[in-house]
Coordinates of C-alpha atoms in Angstrom, one line a residue:
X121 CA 9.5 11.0 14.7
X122 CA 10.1 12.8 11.2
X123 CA 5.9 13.1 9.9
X124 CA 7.3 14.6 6.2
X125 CA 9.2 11.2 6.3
X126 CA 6.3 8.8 7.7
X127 CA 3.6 10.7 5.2
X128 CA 5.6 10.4 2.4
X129 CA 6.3 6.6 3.2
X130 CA 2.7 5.9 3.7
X131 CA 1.5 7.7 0.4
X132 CA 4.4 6.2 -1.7
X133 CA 3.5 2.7 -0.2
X134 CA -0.4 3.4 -0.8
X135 CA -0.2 4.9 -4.2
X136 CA 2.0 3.1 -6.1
X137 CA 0.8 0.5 -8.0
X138 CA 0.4 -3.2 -5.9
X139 CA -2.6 -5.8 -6.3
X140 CA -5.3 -3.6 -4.2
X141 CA -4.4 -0.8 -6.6
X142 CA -4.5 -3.1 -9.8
X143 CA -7.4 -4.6 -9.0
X144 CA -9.3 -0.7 -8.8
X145 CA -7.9 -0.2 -12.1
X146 CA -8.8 -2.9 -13.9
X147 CA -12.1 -2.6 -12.0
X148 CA -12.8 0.6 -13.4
X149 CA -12.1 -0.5 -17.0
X150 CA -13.9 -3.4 -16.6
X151 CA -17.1 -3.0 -14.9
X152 CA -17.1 0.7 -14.1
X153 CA -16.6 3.6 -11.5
X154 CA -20.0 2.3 -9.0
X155 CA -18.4 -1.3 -8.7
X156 CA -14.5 -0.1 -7.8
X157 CA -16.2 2.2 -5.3
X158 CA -17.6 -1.0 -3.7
X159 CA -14.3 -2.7 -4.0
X160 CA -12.6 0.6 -2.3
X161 CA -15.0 0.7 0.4
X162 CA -14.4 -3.3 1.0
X163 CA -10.4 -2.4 0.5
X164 CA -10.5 0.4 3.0
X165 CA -12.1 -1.4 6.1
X166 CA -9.5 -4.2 5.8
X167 CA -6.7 -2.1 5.8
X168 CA -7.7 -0.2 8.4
X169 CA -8.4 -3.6 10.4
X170 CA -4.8 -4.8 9.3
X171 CA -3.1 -1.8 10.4
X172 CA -5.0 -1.7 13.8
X173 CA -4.4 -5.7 14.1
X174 CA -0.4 -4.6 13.1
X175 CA -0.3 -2.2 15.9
X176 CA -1.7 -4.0 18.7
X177 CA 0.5 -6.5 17.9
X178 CA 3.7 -4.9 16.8
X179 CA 3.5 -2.9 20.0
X180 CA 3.6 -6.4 22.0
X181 CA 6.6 -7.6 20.0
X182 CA 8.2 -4.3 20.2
X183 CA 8.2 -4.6 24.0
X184 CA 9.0 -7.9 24.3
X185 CA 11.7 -8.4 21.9
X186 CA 13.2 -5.2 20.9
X187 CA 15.7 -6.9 18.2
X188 CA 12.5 -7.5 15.8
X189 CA 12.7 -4.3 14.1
X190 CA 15.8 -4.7 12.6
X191 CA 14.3 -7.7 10.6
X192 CA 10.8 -5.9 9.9
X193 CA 12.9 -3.2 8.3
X194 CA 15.1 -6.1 6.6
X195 CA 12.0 -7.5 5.3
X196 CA 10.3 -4.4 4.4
X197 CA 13.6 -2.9 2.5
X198 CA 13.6 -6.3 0.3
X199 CA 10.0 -6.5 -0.3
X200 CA 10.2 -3.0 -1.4
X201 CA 12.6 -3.6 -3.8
X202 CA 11.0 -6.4 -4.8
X203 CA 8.0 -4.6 -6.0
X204 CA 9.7 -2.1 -7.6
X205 CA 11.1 -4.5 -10.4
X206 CA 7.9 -6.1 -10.7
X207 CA 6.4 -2.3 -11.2
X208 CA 8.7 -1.8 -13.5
X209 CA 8.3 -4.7 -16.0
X210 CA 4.7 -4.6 -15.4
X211 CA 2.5 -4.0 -18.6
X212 CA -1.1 -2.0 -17.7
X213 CA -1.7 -1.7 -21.5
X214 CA -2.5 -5.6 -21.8
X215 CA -6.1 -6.3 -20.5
X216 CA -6.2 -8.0 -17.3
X217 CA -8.6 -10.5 -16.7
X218 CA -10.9 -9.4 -14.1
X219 CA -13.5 -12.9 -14.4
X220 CA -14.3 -12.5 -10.3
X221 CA -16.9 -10.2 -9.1
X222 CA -15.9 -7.0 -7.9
X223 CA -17.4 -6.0 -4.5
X224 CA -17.3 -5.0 -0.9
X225 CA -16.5 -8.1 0.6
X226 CA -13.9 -9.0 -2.1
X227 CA -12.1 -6.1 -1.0
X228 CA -12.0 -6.5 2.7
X229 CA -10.4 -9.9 1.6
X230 CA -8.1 -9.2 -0.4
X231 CA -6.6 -7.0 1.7
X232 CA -5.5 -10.1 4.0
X233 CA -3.9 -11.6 0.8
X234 CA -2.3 -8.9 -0.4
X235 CA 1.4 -9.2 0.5
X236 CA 2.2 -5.6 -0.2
X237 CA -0.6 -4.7 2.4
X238 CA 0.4 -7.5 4.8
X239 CA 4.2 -6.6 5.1
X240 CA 3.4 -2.6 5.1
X241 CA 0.9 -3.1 8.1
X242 CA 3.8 -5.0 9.9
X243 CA 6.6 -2.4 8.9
X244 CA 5.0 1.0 9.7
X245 CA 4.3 1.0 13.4
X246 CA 7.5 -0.4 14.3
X247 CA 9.5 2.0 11.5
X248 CA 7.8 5.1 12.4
X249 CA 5.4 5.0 15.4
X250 CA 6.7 2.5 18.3
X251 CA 10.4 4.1 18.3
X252 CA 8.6 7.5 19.6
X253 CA 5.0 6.4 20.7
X254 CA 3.3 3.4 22.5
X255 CA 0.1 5.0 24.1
X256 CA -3.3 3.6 22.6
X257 CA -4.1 7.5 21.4
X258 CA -1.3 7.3 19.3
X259 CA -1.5 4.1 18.1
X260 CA -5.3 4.6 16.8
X261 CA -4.6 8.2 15.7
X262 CA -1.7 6.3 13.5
X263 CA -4.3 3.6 12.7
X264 CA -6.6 6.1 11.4
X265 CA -4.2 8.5 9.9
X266 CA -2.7 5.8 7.6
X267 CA -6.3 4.5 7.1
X268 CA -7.4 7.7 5.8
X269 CA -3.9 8.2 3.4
X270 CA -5.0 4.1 2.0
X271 CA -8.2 5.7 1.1
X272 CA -7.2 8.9 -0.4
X273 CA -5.0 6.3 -2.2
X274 CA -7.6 4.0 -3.6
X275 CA -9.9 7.0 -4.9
X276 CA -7.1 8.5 -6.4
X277 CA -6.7 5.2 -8.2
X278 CA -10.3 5.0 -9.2
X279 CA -9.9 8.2 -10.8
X280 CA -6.6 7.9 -12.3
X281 CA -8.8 4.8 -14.0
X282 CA -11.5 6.7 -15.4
X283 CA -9.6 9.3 -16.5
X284 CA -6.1 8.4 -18.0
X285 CA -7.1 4.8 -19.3
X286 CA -5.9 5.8 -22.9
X287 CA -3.0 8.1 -22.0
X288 CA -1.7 4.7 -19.1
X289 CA -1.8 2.3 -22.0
X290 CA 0.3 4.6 -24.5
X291 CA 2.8 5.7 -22.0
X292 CA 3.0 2.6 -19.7
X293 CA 7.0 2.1 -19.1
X294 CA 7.4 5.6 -18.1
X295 CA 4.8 5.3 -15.4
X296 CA 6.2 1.9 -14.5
X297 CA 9.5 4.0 -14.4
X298 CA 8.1 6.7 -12.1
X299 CA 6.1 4.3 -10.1
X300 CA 9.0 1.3 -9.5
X301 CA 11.3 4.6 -8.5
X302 CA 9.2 5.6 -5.6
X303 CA 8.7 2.3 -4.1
X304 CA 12.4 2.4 -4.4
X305 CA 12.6 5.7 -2.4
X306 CA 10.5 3.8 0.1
X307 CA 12.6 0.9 0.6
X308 CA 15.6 3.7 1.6
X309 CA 12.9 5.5 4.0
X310 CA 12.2 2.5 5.8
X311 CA 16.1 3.5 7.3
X312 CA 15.2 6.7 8.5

């Protein structure tokens, strides 16, 4: 397994922007630093029980019908790409309307509707773990692992937030630029 390749995937995938990440930024602007730390806790836990859900699972599908990686990494690839346009015509300088409350239980939830999280938790394992590893060990040290990188993730977004709130909304299409090109680099990595 190539870890520079899988890290990179799973930080790419994490940081750039999606609805979890969104949702921490607008959190931030709108109802402070305390209440998107709840939301990140909230967001954390159900990633982490998505990914271990994904791997339990993925590791039955891998062993029972081999053929289904092909079409995770189809998926994955397209979804990918998908997000990347809508990262790049996205518009962080309008004001989002945040009228639900943020918290802790809001963001284990929204984790379970969040497509980008869904087809990531399905994609990972089988892309980078299962083709080299299918012990329990290494399934929850990869359950953790990317766990851990989600939540470096989220608190980097909390403080991206509350510290470039001005500077996102003045230079927004080039971050969309940057942002839209790495998810674009992801959809590639999912090959390799």
């Amino acid at each position: 397994m190539n870890i520079l390749s899988f890290v990179v995937y799973c930080l790419i995938v994490t940081v750039t922007p999606g609805p979890t990440n969104i949702i921490i930024l607008s959190s931030v602007q709108n109802y402070g630093v305390k209440a998107a730390m709840l939301f990140t806790y909230g967001s954390t836990i159900g990633f982490g029980v998505l990914l271990a859900s994904s791997a339990v699972l993925n590791s039955l599908f891998i062993n029972l019908i081999p053929n289904i990686l092909i079409y995770m990494q189809i998926l994955g690839s397209i979804y990918m790409l998908f997000l990347a346009y809508q990262v790049y015509k996205m518009d962080v300088s309008k004001k989002t309307d945040s009228s639900h409350t943020v918290s802790f239980s809001f963001g284990v939830i929204s984790q379970f509707l969040n497509p980008k999280v869904v087809i990531f938790t399905l994609t990972v394992f089988p892309s980078f773990v299962l083709p080299y590893y299918n012990s329990t060990f290494a399934l929850t040290i990869g359950v953790i692992g990317i766990t851990i990188i989600g939540f470096i993730a989220f608190i980097l977004w909390v403080g991206f937030g509350a510290i470039f709130k001005e500077l996102l909304r003045k230079y927004n299409k080039m971050t969309n630029v940057v942002m839209a090109s790495c998810l674009i680099y992801a959809a590639v990595m999912i090959w390799f």
